[in-house]
Coordinates of C-alpha atoms and ligand atoms in Angstrom, one line a residue:
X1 CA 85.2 99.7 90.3
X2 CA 86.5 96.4 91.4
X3 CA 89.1 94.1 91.0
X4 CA 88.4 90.9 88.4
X5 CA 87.7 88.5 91.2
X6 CA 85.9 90.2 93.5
X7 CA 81.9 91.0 92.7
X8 CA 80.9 93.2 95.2
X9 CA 77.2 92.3 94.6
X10 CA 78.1 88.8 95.4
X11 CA 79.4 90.2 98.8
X12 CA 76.6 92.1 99.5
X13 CA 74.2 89.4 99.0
X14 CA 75.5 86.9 100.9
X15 CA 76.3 89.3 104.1
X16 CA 72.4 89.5 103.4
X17 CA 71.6 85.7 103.1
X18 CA 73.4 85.3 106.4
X19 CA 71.2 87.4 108.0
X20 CA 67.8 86.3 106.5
X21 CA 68.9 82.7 108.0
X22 CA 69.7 83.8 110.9
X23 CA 66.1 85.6 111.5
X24 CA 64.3 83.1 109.1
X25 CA 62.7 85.3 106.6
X26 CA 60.2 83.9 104.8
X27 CA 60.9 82.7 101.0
X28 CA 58.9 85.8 99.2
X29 CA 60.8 88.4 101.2
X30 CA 63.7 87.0 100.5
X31 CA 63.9 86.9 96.9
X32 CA 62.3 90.2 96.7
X33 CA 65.0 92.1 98.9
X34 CA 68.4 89.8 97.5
X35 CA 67.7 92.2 94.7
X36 CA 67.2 95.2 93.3
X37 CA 63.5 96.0 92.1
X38 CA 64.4 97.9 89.1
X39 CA 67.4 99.0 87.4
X40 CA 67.7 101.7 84.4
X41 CA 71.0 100.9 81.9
X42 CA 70.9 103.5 79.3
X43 CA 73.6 105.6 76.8
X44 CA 74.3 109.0 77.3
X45 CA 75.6 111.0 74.0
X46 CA 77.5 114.1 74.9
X47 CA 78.8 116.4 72.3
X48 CA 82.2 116.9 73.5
X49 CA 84.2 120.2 73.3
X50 CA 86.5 119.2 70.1
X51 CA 83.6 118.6 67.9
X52 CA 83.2 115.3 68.3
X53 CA 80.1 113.3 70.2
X54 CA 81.4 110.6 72.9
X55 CA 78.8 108.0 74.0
X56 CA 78.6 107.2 78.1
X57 CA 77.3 104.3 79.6
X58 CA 74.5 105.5 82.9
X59 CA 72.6 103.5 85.5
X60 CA 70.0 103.8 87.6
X61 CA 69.2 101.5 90.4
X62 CA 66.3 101.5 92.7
X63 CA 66.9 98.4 95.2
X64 CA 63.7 99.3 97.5
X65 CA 61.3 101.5 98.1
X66 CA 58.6 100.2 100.8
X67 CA 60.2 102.8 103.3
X68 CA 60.1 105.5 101.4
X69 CA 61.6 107.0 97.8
X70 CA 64.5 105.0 97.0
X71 CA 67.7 107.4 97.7
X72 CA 71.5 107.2 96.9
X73 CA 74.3 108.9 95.2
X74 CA 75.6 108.9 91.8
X75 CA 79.2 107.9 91.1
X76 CA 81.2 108.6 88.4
X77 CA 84.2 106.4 87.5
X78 CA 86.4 104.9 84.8
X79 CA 85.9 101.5 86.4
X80 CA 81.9 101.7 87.9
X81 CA 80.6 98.4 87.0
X82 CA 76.6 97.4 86.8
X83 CA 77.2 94.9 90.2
X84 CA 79.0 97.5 92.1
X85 CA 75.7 99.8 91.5
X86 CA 73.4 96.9 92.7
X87 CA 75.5 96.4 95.7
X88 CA 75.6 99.9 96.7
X89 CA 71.6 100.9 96.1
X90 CA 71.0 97.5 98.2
X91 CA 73.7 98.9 101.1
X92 CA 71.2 102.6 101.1
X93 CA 68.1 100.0 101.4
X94 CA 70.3 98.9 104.8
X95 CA 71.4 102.3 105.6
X96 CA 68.2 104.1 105.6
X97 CA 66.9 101.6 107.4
X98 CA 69.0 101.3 110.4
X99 CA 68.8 105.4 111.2
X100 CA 65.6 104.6 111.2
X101 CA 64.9 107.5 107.9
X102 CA 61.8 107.2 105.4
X103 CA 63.9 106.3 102.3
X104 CA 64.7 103.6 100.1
X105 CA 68.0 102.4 98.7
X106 CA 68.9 103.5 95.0
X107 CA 72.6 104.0 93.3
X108 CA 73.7 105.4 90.2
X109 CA 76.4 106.1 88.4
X110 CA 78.1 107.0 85.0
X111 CA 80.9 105.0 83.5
X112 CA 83.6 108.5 82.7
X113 CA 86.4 109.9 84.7
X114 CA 85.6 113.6 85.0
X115 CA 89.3 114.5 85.7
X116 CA 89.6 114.4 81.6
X117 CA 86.4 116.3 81.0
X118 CA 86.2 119.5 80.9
X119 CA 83.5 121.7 83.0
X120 CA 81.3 121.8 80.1
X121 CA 81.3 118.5 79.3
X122 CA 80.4 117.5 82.7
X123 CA 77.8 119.4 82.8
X124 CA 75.8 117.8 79.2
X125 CA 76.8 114.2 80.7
X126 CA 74.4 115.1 84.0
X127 CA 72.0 117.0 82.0
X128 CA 72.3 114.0 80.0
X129 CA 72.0 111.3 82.5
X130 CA 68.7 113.3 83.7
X131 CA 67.0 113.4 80.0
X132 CA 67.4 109.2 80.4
X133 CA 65.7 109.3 83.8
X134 CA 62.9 112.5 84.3
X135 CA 60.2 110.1 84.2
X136 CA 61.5 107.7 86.9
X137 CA 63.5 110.2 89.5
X138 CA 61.9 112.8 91.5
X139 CA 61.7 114.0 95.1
X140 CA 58.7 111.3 96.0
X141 CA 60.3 108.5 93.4
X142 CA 64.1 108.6 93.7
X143 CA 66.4 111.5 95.0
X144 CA 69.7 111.2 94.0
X145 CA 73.1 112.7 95.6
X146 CA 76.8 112.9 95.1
X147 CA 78.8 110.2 95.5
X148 CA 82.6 109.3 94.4
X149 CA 83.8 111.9 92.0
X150 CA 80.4 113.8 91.9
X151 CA 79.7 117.0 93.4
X152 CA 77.1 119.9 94.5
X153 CA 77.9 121.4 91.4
X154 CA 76.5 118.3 89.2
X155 CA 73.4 117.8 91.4
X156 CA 72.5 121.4 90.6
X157 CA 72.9 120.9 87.0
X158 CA 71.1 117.7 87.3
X159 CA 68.5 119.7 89.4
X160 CA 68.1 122.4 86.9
X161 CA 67.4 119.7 84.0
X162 CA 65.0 117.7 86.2
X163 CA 62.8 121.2 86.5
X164 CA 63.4 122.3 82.8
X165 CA 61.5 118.9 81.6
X166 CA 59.2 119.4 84.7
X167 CA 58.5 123.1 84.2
X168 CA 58.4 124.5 88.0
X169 CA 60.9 124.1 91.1
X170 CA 62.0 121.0 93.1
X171 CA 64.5 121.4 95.8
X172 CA 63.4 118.2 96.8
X173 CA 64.8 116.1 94.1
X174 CA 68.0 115.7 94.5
X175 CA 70.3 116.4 97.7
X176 CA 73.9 117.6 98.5
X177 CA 73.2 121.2 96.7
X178 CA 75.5 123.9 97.3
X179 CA 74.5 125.7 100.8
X180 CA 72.0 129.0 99.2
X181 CA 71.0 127.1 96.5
X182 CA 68.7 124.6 98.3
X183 CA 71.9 122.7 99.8
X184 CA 71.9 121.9 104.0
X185 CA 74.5 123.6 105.7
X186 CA 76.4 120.1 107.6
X187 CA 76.0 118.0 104.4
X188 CA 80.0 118.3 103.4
X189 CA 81.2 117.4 106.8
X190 CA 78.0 114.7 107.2
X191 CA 79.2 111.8 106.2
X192 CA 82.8 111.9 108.1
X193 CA 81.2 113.5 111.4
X194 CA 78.8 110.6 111.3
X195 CA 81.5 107.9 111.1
X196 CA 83.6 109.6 114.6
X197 CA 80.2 109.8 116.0
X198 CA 79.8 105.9 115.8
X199 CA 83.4 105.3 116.6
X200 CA 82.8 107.7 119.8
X201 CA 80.4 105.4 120.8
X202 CA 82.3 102.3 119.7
X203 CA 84.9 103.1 122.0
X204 CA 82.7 104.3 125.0
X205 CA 81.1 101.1 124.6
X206 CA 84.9 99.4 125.3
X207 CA 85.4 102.2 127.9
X208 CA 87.7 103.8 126.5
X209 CA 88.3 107.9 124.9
X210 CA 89.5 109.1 121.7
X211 CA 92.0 111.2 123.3
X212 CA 94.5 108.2 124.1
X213 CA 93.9 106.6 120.9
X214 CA 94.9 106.8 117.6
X215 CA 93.8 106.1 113.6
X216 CA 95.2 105.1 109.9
X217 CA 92.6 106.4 107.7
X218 CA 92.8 105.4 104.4
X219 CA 91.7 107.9 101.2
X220 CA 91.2 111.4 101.9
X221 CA 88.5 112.3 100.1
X222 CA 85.4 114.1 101.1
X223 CA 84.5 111.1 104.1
X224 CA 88.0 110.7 105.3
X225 CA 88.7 114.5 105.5
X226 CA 86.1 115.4 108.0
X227 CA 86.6 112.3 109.6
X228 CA 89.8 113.0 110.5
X229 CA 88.7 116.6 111.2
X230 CA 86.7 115.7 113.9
X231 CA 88.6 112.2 115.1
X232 CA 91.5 114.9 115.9
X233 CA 89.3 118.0 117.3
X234 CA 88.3 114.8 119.8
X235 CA 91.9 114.4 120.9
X236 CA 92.9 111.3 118.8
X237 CA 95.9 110.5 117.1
X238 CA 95.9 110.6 113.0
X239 CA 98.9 108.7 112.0
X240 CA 98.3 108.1 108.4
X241 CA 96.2 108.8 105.8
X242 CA 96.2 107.8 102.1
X243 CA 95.1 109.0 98.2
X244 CA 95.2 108.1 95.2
X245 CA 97.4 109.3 92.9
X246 CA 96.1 109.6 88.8
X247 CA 99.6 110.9 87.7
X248 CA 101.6 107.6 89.0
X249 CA 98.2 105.7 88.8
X250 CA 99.3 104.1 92.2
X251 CA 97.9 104.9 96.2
X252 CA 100.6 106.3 98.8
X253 CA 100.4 106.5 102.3
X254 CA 100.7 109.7 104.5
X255 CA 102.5 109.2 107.8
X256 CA 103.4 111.0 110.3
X257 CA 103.4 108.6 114.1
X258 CA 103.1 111.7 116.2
X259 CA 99.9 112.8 114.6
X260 CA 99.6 115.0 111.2
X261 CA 98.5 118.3 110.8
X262 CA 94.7 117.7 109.2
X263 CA 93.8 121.5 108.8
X264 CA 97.8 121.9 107.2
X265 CA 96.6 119.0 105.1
X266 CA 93.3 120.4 104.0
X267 CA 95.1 123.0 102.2
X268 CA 96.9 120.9 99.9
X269 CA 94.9 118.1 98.6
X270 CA 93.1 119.0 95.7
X271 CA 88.8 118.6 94.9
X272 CA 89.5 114.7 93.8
X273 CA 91.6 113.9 97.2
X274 CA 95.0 113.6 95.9
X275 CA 97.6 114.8 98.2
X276 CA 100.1 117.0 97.2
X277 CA 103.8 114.8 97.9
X278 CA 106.2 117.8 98.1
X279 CA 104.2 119.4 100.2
X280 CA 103.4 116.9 102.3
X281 CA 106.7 116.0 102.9
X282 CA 107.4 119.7 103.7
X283 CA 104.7 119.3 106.2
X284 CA 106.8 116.5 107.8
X285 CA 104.8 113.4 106.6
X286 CA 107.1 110.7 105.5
X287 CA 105.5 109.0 102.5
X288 CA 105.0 105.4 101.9
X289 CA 103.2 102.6 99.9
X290 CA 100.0 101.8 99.1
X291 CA 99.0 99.4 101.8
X292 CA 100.8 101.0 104.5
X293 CA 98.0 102.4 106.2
X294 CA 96.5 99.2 106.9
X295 CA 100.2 98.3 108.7
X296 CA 100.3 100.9 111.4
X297 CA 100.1 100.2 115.1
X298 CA 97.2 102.1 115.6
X299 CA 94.3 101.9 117.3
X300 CA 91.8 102.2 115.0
X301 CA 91.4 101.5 111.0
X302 CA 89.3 103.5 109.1
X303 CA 88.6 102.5 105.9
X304 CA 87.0 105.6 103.6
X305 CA 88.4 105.5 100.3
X306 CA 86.6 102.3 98.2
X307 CA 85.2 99.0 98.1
X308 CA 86.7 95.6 98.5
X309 CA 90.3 97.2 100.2
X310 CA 90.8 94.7 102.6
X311 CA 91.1 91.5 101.6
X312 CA 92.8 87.8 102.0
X313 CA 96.2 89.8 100.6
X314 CA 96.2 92.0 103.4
X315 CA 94.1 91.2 106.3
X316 CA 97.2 89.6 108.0
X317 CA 98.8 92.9 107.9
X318 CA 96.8 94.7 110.6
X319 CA 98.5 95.4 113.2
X320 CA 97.5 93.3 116.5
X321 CA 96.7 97.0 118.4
X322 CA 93.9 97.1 116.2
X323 CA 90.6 96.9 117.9
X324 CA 87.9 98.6 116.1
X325 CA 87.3 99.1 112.1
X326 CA 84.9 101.6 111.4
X327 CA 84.1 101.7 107.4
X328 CA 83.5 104.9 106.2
X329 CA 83.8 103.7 102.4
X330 CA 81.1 101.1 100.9
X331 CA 82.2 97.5 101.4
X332 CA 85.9 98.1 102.1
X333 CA 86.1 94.7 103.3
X334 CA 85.6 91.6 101.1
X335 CA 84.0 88.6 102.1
X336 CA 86.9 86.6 103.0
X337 CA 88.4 88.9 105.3
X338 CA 85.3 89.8 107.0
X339 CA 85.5 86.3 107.8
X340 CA 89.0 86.6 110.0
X341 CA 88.1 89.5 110.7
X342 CA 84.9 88.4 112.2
X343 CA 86.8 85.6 113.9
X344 CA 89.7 87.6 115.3
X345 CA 87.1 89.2 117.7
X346 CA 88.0 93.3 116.9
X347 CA 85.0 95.8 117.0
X348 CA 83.9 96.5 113.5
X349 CA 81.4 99.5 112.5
X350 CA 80.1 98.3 109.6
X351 CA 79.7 100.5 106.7
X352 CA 75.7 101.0 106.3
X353 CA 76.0 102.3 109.7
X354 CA 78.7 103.7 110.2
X355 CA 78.4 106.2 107.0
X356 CA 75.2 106.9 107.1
X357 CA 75.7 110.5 108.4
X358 CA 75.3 111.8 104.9
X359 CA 71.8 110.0 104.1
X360 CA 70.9 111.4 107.3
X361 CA 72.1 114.7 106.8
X362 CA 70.5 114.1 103.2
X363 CA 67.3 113.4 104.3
X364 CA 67.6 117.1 106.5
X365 CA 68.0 118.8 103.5
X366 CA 65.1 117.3 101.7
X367 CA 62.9 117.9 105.0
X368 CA 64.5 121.5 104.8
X369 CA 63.5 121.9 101.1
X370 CA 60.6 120.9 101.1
X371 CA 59.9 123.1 104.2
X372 CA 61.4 126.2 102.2
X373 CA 63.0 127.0 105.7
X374 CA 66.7 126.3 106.6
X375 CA 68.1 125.1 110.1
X376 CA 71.1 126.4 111.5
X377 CA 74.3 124.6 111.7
X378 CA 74.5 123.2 115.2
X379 CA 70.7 122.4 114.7
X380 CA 72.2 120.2 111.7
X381 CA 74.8 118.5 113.3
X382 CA 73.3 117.6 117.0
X383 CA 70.6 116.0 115.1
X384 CA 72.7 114.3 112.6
X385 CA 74.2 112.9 116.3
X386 CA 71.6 112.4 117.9
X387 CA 70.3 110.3 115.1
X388 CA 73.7 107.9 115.1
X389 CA 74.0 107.8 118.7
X390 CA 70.8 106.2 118.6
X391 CA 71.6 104.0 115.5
X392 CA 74.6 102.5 117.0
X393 CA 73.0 102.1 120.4
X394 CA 70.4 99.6 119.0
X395 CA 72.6 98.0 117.0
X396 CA 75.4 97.3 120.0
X397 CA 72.4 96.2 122.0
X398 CA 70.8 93.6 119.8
X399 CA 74.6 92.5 119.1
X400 CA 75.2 92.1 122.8
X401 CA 71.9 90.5 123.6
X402 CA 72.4 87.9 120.7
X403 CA 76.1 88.0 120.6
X404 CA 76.6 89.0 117.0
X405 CA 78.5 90.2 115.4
X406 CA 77.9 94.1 114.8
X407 CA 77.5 94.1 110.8
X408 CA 74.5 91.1 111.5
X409 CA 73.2 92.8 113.9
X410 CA 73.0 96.0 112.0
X411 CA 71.3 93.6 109.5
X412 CA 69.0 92.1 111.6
X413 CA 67.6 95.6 112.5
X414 CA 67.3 96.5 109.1
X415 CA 65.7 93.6 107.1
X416 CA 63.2 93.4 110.0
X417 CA 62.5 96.6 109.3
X418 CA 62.4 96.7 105.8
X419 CA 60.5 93.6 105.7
X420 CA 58.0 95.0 107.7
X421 CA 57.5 97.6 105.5
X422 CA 57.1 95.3 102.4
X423 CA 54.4 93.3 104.1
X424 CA 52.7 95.9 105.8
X425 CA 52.1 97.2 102.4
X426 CA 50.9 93.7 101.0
X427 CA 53.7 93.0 98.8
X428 CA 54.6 89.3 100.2
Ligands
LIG501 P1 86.0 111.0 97.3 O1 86.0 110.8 95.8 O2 85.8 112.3 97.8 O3 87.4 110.4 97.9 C1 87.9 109.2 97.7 C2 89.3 109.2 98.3 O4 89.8 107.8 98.2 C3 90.3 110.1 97.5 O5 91.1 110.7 98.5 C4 91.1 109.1 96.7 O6 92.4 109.6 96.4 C5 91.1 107.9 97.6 N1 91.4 106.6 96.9 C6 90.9 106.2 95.8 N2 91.5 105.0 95.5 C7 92.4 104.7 96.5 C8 93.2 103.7 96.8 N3 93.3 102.6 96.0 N4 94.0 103.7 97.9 C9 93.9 104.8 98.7 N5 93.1 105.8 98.5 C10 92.3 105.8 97.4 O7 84.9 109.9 97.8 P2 84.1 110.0 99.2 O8 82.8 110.8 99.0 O9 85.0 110.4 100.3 O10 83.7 108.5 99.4 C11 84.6 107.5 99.9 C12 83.8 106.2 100.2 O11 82.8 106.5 101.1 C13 83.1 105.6 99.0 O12 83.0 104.2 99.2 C14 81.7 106.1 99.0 O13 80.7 105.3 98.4 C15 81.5 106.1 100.5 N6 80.5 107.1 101.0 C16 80.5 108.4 100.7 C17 79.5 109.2 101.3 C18 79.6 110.7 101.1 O14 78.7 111.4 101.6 N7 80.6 111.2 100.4 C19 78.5 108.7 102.0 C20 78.5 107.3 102.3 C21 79.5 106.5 101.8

């Protein structure tokens, strides 16, 4: 889902190598956690509504598991590409590990663009994709979720498969159901909460509040939403977001310096995150190009939409009021302009931490289902922040104590960890 040049498996192994320098892990481990321990490529026929039968290309990736079941979404996209998978089931492996959850990193994904499928097609591609996998998913294997372009409504088809071939019930397997049909209440606003948690804590860490600050988020899908939900309920300043839009196959930016309307924007973007231009300019926003979000002077950039967004073509556009980056997407920033980035000295939340709200939240609702009992809301979300106050926490402090910077830090805390796991276990 990449551009031709860059590999975001590449990226996510050498931001790994780095790390397993710096704390001089042994050879054995090494090897074993650069990659993935085993990945599922397989073909997915799916009689299509006209008659016809269309063949899909699915994956299955299971980076890790000495931590726990591997866990990770599925994505599905016109563009998903086998490296991208690897990249992303090795960034849950992180993830899971640095909130401190007993889980693994997996990643799938189908290559398709559901916007020209109908319901019922969608619906035999995930029964489908299931069929491929029974015998290697399942709540104490691999529990999948949504991801880019996938929703509650696949996982329950998917679910319902998984315990046709099973014969019984398994709330367990799969995560980010719809709320009264297994689904934790908290999971939709998860990942996005998550990410203003850590950037609270970001900026109390630099003294300062979200109420005199301000953001350019860009996407506006289900992360950036309730991102921006909750970065302006805090008091802060959304000046832009930006979406995709399928029709001119081109991004625009939403902007609007004295701070757009979220809730006003909620109501007209539609389920894929595209925007609505006339009216959004009715709502006042002015509308610009792709890459203007990542121009503003603003305070803080949050990147939420895909991989590899910022790079050497437009790292030198960020604004110089920029301090902090939190990534809400997966590997927004390619390895090039993590380097200035790095460099230049801003405050960056790296992505495995600072979107790990929805494995968190995840994980509730697997500890829910399997419980057969269901937690309130507030219950929900004052753990979900009490788990990434205390994520971020120990990642600022080993990054102040060493003087990292925070994305090795974050590292450092979860290869030890996973490491430990792998040896504790006999594996190396
Ligand atoms: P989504 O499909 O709901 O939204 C994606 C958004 O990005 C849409 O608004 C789309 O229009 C926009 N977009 C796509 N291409 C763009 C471009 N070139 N420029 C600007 N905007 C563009 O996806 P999501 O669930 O919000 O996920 C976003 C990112 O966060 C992905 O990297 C995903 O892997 C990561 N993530 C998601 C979750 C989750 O719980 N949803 C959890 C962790 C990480």
């Amino acid at each position: 889902m990449t551009s031709n040049s860059y590999n975001p498996y590449e990226n996510a192994q050498s931001q790994f190598d780095r790390v397993a320098k710096i704390i001089g892990l042994d050879e054995p481990t090494r090897v074993l956690l650069r990659q993935p321990m085993k990945e599922y490529h397989f073909t997915i026929p799916v009689h299509m509504d006209d008659g016809s039968t269309k063949v899909f290309n699915g994956y299955r990736i299971q980076h890790n598991n000495a931590r726990g079941p591997a866990k990770g979404g599925i994505r599905f996209h016109p563009q998903e590409t086998i490296d991208t998978i690897r990249a992303l089931s090795m960034w849950m492996t992180w993830k899971c590990a640095v909130v401190d959850i007993p889980l693994g990193g997996g990643k799938g994904g189908i290559i398709c663009d559901p916007r020209n499928l109908t319901e019922n097609e969608q619906e035999r591609l995930c029964r489908g994709w299931i069929r491929q996998l029974a015998k290697d998913v399942g709540p104490f294997i691999d529990v999948p979720a949504p991801d880019v372009m996938t929703n509650g409504k696949h996982m329950l088809w998917m679910l319902d498969e998984f315990e046709l071939i099973h014969g019984g019930r398994f709330p367990g397997f799969i995560t980010g159901k719809p709320v009264g049909m297994g689904g934790s209440l908290g999971r939709t606003e998860a990942t996005g909460y998550g990410l203003i948690y850590t950037v609270r804590e970001a900026l109390k860490s630099q003294g300062m509040r979200i109420e005199d600050t301000s953001a350019s988020i860009q996407g506006f899908g289900n992360v950036a939403q309730y991102a921006a939900k909750l970065y302006s309920e805090l008091g802060g300043t959304v000046a832009a977001v930006s979406c995709w839009d399928n029709t001119d196959k081109k991004a625009y930016t939403f902007y609007k310096k004295s701070g757009l309307d979220i809730a006003a924007l909620f109501g007209i973007v539609d389920s894929f995150g595209t925007i609505d231009q006339n009216k959004a300019r009715d709502l006042g926003c002015e509308i610009l190009p792709e890459d203007a979000w990542i121009e503003q002077d603003v305070d803080i950039l949050m990147p939420a939409a895909l991989e590899n967004q910022i790079t050497l073509a437009n790292v030198g556009k960020i604004s110089k009021q920029v301090l902090l980056i939190a990534e809400g997407a997966n590997g927004p920033i390619n390895t090039e302009a993590d380097e200035i980035i790095r460099k230049s000295g801003m405050f960056v939340i790296p992505d495995f931490l600072a979107n790990a709200g929805g494995v968190t939240c995840s994980y509730f609702e697997q500890v829910q289902s399997n419980m057969n009992y269901y937690w309130e809301k507030d219950e929900v979300m004052q753990k979900l922040d009490a788990q990434m106050t205390s994520a971020f926490k120990a990642v600022r402090e080993i990054a102040k104590k060493n003087n990292l910077y925070m994305r090795d830090a974050a590292y450092v805390i979860s290869i030890n960890r996973v490491a430990q796991a792998v040896k504790m276990r006999g594996w190396v």
